[in-house]
XYZ file of N, CA and C in Angstrom:
771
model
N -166.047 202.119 61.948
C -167.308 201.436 61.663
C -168.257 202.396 60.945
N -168.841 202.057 59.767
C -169.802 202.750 58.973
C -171.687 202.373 59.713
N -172.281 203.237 59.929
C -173.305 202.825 60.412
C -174.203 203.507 59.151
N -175.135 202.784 58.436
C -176.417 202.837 57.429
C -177.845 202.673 57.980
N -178.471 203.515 58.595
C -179.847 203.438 58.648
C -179.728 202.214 59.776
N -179.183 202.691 60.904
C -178.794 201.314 62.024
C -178.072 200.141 62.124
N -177.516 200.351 60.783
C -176.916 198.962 60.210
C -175.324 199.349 60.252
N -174.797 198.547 61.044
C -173.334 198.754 61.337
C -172.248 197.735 60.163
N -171.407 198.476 59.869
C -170.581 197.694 58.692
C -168.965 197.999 58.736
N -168.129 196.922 58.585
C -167.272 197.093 58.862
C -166.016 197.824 57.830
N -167.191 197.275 56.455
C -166.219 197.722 55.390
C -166.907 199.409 54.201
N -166.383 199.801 54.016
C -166.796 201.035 53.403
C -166.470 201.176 52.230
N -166.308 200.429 51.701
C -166.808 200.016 50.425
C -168.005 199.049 49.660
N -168.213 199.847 49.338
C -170.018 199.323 48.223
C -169.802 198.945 47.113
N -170.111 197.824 46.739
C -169.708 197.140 45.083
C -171.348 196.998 44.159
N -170.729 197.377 43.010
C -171.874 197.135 42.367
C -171.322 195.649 41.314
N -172.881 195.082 40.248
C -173.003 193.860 40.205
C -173.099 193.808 38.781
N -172.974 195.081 37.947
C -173.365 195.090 36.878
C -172.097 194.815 35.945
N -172.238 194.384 34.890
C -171.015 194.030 33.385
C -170.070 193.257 33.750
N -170.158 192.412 34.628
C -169.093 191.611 34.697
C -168.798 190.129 34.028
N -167.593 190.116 33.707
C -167.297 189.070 32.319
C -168.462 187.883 32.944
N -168.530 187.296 34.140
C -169.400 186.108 34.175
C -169.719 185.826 36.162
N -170.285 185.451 36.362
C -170.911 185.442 38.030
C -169.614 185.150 38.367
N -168.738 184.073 38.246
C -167.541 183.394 39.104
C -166.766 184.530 39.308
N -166.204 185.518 38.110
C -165.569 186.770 38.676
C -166.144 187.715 39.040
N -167.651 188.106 39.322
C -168.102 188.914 40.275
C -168.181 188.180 41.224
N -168.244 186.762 42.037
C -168.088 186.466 43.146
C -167.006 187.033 44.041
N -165.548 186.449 43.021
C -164.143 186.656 43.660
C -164.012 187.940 43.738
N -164.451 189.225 43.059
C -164.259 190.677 43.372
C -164.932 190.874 44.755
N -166.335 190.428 44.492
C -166.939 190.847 45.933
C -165.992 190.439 47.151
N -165.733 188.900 47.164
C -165.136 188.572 48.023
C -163.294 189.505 48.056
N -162.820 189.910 47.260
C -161.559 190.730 47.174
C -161.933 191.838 48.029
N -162.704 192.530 47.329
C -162.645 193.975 47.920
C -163.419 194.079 49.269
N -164.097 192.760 50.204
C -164.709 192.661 51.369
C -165.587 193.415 51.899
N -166.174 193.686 50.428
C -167.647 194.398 50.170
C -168.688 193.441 50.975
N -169.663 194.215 52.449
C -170.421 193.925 52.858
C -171.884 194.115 51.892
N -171.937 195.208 51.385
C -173.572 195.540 50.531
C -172.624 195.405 49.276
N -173.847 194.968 48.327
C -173.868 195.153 46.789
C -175.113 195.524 46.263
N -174.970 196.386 45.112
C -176.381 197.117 44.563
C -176.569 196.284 43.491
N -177.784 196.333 42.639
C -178.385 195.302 42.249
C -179.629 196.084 41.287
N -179.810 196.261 39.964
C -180.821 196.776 39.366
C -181.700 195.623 39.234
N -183.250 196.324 40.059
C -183.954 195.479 39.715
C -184.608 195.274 37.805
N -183.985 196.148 37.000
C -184.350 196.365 35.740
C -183.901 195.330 34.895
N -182.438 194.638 35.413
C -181.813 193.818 35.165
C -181.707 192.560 35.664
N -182.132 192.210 36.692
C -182.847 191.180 37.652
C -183.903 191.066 37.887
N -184.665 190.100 37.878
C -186.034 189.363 38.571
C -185.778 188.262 39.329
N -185.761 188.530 40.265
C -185.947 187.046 41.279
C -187.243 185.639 40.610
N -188.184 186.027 39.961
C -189.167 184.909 39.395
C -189.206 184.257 38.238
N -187.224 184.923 37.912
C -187.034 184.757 36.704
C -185.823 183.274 36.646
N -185.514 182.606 35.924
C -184.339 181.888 36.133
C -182.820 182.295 36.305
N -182.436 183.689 35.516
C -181.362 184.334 36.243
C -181.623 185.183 37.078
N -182.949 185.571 37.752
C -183.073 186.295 38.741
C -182.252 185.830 39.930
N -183.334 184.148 40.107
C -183.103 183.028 40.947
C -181.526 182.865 41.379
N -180.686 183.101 39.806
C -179.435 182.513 40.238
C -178.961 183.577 40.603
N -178.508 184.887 40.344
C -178.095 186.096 41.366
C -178.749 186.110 42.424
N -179.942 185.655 42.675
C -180.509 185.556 44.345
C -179.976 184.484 45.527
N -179.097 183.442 44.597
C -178.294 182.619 45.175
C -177.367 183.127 45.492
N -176.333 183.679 44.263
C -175.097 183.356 44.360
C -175.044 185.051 45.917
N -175.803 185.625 45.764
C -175.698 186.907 46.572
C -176.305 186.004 48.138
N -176.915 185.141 48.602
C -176.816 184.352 49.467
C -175.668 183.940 49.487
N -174.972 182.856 48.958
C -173.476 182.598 49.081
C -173.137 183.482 49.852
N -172.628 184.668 49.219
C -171.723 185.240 49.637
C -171.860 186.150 51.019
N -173.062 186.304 51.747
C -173.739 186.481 53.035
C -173.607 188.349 52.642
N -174.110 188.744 51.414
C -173.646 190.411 51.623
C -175.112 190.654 51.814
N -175.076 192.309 52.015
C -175.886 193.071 52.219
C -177.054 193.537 50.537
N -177.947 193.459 50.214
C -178.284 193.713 49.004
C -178.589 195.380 48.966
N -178.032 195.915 48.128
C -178.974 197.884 47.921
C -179.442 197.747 46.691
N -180.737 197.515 46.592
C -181.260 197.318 44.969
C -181.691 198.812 44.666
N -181.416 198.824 43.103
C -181.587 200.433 43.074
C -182.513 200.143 41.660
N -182.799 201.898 41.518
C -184.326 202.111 40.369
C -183.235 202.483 39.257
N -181.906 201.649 38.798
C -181.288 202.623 37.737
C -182.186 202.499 36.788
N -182.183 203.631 35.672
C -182.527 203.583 34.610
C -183.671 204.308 34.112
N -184.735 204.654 35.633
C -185.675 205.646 35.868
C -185.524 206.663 35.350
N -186.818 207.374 34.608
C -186.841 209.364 34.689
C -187.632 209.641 34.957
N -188.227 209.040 35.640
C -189.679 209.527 36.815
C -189.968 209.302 37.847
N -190.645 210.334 38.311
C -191.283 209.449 39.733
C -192.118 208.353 39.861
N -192.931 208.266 39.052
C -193.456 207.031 38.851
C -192.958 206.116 38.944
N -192.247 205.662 37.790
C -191.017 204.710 37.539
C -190.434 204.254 38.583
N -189.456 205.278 39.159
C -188.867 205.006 39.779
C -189.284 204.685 41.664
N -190.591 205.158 41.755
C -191.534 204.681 43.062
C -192.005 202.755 43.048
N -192.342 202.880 41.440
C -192.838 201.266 40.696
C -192.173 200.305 41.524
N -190.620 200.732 40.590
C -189.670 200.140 40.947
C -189.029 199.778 42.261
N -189.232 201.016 43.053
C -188.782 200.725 44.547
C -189.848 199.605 44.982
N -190.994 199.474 44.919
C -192.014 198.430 45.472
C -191.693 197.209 44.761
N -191.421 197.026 43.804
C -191.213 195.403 43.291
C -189.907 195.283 43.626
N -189.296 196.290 44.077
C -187.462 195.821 44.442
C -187.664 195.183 46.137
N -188.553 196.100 46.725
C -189.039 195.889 48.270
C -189.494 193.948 48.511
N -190.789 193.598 47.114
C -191.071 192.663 47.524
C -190.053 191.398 47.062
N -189.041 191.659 45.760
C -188.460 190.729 45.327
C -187.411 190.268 46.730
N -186.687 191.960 47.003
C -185.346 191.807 47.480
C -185.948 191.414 49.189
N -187.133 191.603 49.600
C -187.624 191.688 50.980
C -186.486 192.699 51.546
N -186.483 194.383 51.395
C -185.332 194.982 52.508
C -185.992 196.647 52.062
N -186.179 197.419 53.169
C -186.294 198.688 52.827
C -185.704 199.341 52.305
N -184.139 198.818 52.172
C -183.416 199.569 51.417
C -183.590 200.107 49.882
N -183.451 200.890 49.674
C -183.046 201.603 47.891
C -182.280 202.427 47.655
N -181.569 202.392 46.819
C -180.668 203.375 45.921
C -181.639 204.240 45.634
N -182.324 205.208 45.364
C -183.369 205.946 44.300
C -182.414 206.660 43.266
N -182.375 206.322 42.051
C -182.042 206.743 40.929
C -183.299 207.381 40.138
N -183.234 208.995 39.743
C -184.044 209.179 38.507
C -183.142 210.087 38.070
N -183.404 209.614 36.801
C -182.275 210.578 35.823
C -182.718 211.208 34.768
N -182.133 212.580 35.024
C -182.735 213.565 33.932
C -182.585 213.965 32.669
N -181.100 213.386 32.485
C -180.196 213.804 31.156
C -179.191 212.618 30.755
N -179.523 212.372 29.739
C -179.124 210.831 29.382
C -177.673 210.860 28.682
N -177.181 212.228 28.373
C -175.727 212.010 28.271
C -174.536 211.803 29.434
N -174.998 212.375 30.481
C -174.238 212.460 31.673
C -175.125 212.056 32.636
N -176.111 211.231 32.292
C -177.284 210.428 33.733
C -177.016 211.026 34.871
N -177.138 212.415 34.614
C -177.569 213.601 36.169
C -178.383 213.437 36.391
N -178.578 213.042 38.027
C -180.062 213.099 38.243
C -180.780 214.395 38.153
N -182.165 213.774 38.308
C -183.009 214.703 38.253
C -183.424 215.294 39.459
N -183.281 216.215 40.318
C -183.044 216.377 41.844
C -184.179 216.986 42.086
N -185.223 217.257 41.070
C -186.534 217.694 41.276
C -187.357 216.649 41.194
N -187.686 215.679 40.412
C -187.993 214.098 40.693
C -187.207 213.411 41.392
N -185.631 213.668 42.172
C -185.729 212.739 42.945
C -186.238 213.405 44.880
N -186.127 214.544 44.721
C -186.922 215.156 45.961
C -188.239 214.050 45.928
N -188.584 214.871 45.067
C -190.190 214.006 44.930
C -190.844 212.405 45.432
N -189.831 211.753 44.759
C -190.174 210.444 44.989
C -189.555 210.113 46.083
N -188.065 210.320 46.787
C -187.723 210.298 47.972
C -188.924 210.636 48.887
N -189.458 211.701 48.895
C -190.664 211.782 50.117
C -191.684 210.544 49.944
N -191.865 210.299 48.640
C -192.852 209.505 48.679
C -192.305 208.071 49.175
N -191.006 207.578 49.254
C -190.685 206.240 49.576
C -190.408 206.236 51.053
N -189.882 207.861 51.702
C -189.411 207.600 52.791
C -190.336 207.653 53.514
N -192.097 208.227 53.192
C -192.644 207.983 54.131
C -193.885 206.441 54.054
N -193.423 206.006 53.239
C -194.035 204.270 53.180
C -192.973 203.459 53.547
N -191.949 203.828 54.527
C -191.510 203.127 55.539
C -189.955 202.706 54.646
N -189.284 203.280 53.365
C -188.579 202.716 52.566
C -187.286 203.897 53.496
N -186.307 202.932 53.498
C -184.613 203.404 53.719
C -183.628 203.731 52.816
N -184.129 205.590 52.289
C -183.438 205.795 50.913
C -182.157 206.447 50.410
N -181.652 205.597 49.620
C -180.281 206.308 49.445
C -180.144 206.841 48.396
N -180.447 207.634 48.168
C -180.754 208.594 47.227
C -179.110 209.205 46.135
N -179.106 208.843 45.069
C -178.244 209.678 44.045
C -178.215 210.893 43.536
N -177.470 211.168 44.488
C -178.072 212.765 44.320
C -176.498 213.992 43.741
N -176.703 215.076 43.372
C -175.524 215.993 43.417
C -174.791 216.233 44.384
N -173.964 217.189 44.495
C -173.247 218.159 45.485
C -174.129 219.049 45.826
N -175.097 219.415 45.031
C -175.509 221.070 45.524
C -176.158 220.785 46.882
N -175.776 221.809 47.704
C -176.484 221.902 49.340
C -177.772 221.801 49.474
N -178.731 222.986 48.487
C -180.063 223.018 48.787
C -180.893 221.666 48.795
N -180.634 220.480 47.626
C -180.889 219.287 46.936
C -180.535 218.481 48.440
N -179.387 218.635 48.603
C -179.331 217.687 49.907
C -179.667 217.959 50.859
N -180.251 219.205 51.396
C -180.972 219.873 52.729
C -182.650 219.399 52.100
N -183.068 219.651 50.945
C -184.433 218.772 50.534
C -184.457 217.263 50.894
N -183.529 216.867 50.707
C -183.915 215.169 50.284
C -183.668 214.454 51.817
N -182.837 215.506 53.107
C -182.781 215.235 54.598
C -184.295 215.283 55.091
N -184.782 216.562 54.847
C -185.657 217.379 55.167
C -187.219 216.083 54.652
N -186.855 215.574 53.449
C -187.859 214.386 52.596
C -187.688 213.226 53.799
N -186.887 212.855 54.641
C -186.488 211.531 55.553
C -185.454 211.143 55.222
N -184.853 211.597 53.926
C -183.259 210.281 53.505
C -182.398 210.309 54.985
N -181.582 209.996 55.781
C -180.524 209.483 56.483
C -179.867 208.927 55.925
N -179.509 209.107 54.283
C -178.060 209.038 53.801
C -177.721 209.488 52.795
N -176.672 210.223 51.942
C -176.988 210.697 50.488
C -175.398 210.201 49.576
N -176.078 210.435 48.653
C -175.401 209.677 48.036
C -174.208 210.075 46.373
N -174.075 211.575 46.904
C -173.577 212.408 46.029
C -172.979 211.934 44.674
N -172.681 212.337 43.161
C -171.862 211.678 42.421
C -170.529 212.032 42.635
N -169.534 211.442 41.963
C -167.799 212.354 41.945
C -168.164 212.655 40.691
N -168.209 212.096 39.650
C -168.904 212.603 38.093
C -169.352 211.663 37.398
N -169.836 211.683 36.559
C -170.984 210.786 35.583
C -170.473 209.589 35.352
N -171.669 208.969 35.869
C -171.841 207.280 35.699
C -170.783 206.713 35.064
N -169.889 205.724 35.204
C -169.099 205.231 34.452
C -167.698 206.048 33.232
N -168.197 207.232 33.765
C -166.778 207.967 33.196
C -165.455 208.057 34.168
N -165.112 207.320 35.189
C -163.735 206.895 35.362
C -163.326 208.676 35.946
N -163.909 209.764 35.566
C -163.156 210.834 36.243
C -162.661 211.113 37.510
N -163.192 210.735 38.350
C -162.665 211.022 39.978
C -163.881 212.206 40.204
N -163.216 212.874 41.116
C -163.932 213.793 41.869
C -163.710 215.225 40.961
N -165.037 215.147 40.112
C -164.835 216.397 39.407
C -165.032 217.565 40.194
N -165.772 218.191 41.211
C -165.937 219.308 41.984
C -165.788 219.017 43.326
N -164.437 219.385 43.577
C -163.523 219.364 45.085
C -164.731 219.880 45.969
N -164.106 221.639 45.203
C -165.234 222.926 46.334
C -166.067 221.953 46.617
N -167.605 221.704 45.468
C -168.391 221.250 45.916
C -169.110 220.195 46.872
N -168.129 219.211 46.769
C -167.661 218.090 47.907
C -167.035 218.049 49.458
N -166.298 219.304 48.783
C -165.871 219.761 50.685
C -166.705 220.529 50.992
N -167.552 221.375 50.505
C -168.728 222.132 50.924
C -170.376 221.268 52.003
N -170.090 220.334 50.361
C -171.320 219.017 50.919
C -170.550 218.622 52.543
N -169.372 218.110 52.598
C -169.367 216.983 53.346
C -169.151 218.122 54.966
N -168.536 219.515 54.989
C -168.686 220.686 55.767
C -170.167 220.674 56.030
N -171.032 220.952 55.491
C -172.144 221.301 55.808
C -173.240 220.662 56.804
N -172.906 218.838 56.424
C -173.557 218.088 56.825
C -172.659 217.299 57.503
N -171.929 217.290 58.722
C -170.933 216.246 59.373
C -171.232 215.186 60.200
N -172.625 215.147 59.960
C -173.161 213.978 61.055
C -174.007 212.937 59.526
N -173.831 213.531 58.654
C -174.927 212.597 57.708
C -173.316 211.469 56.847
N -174.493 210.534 57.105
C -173.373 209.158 56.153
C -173.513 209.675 54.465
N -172.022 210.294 53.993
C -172.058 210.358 52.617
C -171.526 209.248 51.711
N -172.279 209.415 50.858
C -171.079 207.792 49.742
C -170.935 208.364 48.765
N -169.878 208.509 48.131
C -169.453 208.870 46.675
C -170.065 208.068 45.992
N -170.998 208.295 44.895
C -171.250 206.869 44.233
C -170.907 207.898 42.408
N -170.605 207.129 41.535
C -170.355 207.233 40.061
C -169.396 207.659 39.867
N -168.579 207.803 38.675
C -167.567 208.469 38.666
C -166.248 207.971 38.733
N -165.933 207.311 39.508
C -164.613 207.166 40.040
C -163.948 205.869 39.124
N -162.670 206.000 39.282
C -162.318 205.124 37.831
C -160.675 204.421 38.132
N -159.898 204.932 39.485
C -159.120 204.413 39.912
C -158.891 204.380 41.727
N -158.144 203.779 41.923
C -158.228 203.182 43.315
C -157.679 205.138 44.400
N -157.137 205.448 43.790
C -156.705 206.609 43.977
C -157.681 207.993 44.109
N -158.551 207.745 43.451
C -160.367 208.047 43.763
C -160.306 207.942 44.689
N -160.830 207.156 45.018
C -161.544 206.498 46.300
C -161.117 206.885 47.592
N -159.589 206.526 47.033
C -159.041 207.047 48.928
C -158.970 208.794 48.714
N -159.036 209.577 47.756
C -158.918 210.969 47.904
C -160.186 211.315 48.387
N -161.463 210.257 47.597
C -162.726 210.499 48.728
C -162.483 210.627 50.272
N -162.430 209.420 50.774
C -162.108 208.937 52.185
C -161.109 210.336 52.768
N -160.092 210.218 52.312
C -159.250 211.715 53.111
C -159.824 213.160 53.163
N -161.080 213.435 52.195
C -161.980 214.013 52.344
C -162.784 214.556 52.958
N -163.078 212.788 54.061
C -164.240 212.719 55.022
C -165.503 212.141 54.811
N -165.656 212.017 53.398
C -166.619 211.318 53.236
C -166.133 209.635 53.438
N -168.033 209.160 53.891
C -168.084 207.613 54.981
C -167.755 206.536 54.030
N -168.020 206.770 52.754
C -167.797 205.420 51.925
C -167.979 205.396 50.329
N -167.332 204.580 49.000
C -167.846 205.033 48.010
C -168.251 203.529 47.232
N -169.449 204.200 46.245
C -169.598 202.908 45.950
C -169.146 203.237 44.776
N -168.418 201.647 43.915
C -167.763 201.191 42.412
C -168.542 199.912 41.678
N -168.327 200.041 40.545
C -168.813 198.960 39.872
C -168.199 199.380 38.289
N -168.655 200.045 37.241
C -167.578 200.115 36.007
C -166.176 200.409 36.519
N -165.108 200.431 36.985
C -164.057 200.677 37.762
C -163.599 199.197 38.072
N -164.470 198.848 38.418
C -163.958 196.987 38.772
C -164.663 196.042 38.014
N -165.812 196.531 37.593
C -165.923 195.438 36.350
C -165.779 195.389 35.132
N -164.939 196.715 34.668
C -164.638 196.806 33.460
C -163.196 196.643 33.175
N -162.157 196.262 34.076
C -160.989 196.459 34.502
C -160.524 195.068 34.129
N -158.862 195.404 33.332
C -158.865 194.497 32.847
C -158.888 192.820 33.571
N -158.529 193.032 34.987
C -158.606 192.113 35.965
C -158.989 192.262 37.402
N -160.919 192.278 37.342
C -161.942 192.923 37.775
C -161.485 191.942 39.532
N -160.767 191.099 39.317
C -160.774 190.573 40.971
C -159.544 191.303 41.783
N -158.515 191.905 40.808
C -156.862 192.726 41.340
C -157.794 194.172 41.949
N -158.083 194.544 40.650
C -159.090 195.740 40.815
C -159.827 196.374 42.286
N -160.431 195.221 42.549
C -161.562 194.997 43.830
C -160.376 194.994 45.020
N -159.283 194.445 44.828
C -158.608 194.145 45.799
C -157.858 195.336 46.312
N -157.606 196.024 44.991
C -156.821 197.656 44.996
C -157.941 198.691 45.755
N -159.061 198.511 45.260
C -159.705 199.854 46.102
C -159.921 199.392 47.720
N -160.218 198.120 47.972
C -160.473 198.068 49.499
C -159.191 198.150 50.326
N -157.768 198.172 49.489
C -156.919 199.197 50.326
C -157.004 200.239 50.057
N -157.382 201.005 49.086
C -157.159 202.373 49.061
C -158.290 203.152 50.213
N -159.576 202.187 49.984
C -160.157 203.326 50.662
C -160.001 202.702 52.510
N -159.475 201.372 52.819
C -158.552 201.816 53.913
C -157.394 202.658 54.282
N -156.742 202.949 53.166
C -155.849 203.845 53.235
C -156.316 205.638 53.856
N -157.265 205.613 52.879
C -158.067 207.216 52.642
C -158.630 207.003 54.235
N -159.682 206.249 54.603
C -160.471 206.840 55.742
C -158.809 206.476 57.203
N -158.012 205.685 57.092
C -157.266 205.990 57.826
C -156.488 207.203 57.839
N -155.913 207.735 56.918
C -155.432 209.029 56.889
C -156.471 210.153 57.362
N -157.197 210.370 56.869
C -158.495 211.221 57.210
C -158.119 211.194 58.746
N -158.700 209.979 59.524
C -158.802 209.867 60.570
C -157.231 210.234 61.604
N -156.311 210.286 60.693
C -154.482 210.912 61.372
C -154.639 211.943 61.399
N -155.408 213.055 60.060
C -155.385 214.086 60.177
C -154.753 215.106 59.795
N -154.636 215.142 58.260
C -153.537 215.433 57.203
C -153.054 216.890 57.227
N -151.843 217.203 57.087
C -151.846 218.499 57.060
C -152.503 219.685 56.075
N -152.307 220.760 56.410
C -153.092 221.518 55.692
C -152.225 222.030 54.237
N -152.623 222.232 52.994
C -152.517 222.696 52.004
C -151.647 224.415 52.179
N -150.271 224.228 51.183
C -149.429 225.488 51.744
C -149.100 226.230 50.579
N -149.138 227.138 50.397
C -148.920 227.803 49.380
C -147.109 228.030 49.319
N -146.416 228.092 50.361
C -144.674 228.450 50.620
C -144.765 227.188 50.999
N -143.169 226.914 51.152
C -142.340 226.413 51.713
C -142.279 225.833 53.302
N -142.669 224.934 53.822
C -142.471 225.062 55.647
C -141.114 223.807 55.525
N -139.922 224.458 56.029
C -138.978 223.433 56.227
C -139.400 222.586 56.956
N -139.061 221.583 56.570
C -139.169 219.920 57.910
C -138.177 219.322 58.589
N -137.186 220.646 58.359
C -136.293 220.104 59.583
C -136.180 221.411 60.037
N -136.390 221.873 61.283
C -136.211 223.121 61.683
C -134.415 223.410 61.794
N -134.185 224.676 61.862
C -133.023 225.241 61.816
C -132.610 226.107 62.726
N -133.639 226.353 63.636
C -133.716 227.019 65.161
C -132.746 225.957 66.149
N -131.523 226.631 66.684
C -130.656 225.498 67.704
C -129.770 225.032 66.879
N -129.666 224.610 65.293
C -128.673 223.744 64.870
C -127.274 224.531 64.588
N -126.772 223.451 64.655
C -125.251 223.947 64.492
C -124.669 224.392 63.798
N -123.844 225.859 62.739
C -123.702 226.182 62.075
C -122.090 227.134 61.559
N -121.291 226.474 60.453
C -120.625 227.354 60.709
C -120.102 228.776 59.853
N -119.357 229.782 60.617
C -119.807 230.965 60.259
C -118.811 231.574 59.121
């Protein structure tokens, strides 16, 4: 069981809502991959709008969890704006906080997002912040109120996986009681569960399954994989060997001379 800011969930996987060929096949993905939350740019949605309205339905339908996030931000400003009209559209404390510093590889900005994290977490907002690997950034943004973070594997929609191992087993060592989510990056189902065997709690996808050539198979592939990953994790994998360890021992067997 994944627990979020008190909120207990059964599935650990997070879907996002963006580029998909048309609502009917982002329905059937959500429903594939048995994604409880889905994220949601309010930049790209308005609820007072007529397709606001209808993603405010069809995400009723489907009884999920909403994480509306500030993509697209490079400020604190901005991206504070944004958390308050996401608060009153979406009615939920929740946020993604996205601010991004560098528009070729949309790294955040971990000095604006310190920043505005304090400022949301203490007007009562539940932030999930996009943040790096580096330790200090995520000992700030604990230290700001977050109770969850939200590391990248590598840049937005580049499909790489988990570009910095060290840095990821370092993060997820350091902090073993904090809920981590892989979010960006990841680009096959095989991702995901190398997250999960990791240790980290959950990852979120969206170019990965909605850019795929058949975005509902897709959805269906990662919510086994990353059952796969957090079950293994949880067996308890062996350790990494540089030699040889036979797997059938040879101590006692029968041999002749």
């Amino acid at each position: 069981m994944l627990e979020l800011y008190d909120t207990a969930l059964s599935s650990r996987l997070l879907l996002g809502t963006a580029r998909y060929p048309s609502p009917a096949v982002l329905t059937a993905a959500v429903r594939a991959a048995r994604a409880q939350v889905v994220t949601v740019s309010l930049r790209r949605e308005s609820a007072g709008e007529r397709a606001g309205q209808g993603f405010w339905s069809l995400v009723r339908e489907l009884g999920v969890r909403v994480l509306p996030n500030t993509a697209g931000c490079h400020s604190v400003k901005e991206a504070v704006t944004t958390a308050h009209m996401a608060r009153e559209v979406f009615a939920t404390p929740w946020i993604k906080l996205e601010v991004i510093g560098e528009d070729d590889t949309l790294q955040p900005d971990v000095f604006g997002l310190t920043e505005a994290a304090g400022i949301l977490c203490a007007e009562g907002f539940q932030v999930f912040p996009y943040t790096t690997e580096d330790l200090v950034v995520a000992e700030r943004l604990l230290e700001a109120g977050c109770r969850v973070l939200m590391p990248w594997g590598a840049p937005i929609g580049s499909g790489r996986g988990l570009n910095n191992l060290y840095g990821l087993r370092a993060l997820r060592a350091h902090f073993p009681a904090v809920p981590l989510i892989i979010d960006a990056g990841l680009g096959v189902p095989s991702h995901a569960a190398q997250a999960l065997e990791l240790g980290f709690d959950a990852v979120l996808i969206n170019t990965a399954v909605a850019q795929a050539r058949d975005p509902v198979q897709m959805a269906a592939a990662f919510a086994q994989a990353v059952e796969a990953g957090a079950a293994a994790c949880a067996a308890g994998p062996i350790e990494a060997r540089d030699l040889a360890s036979p797997s059938t021992p040879v101590i006692g067997t029968a041999f002749r001379g």
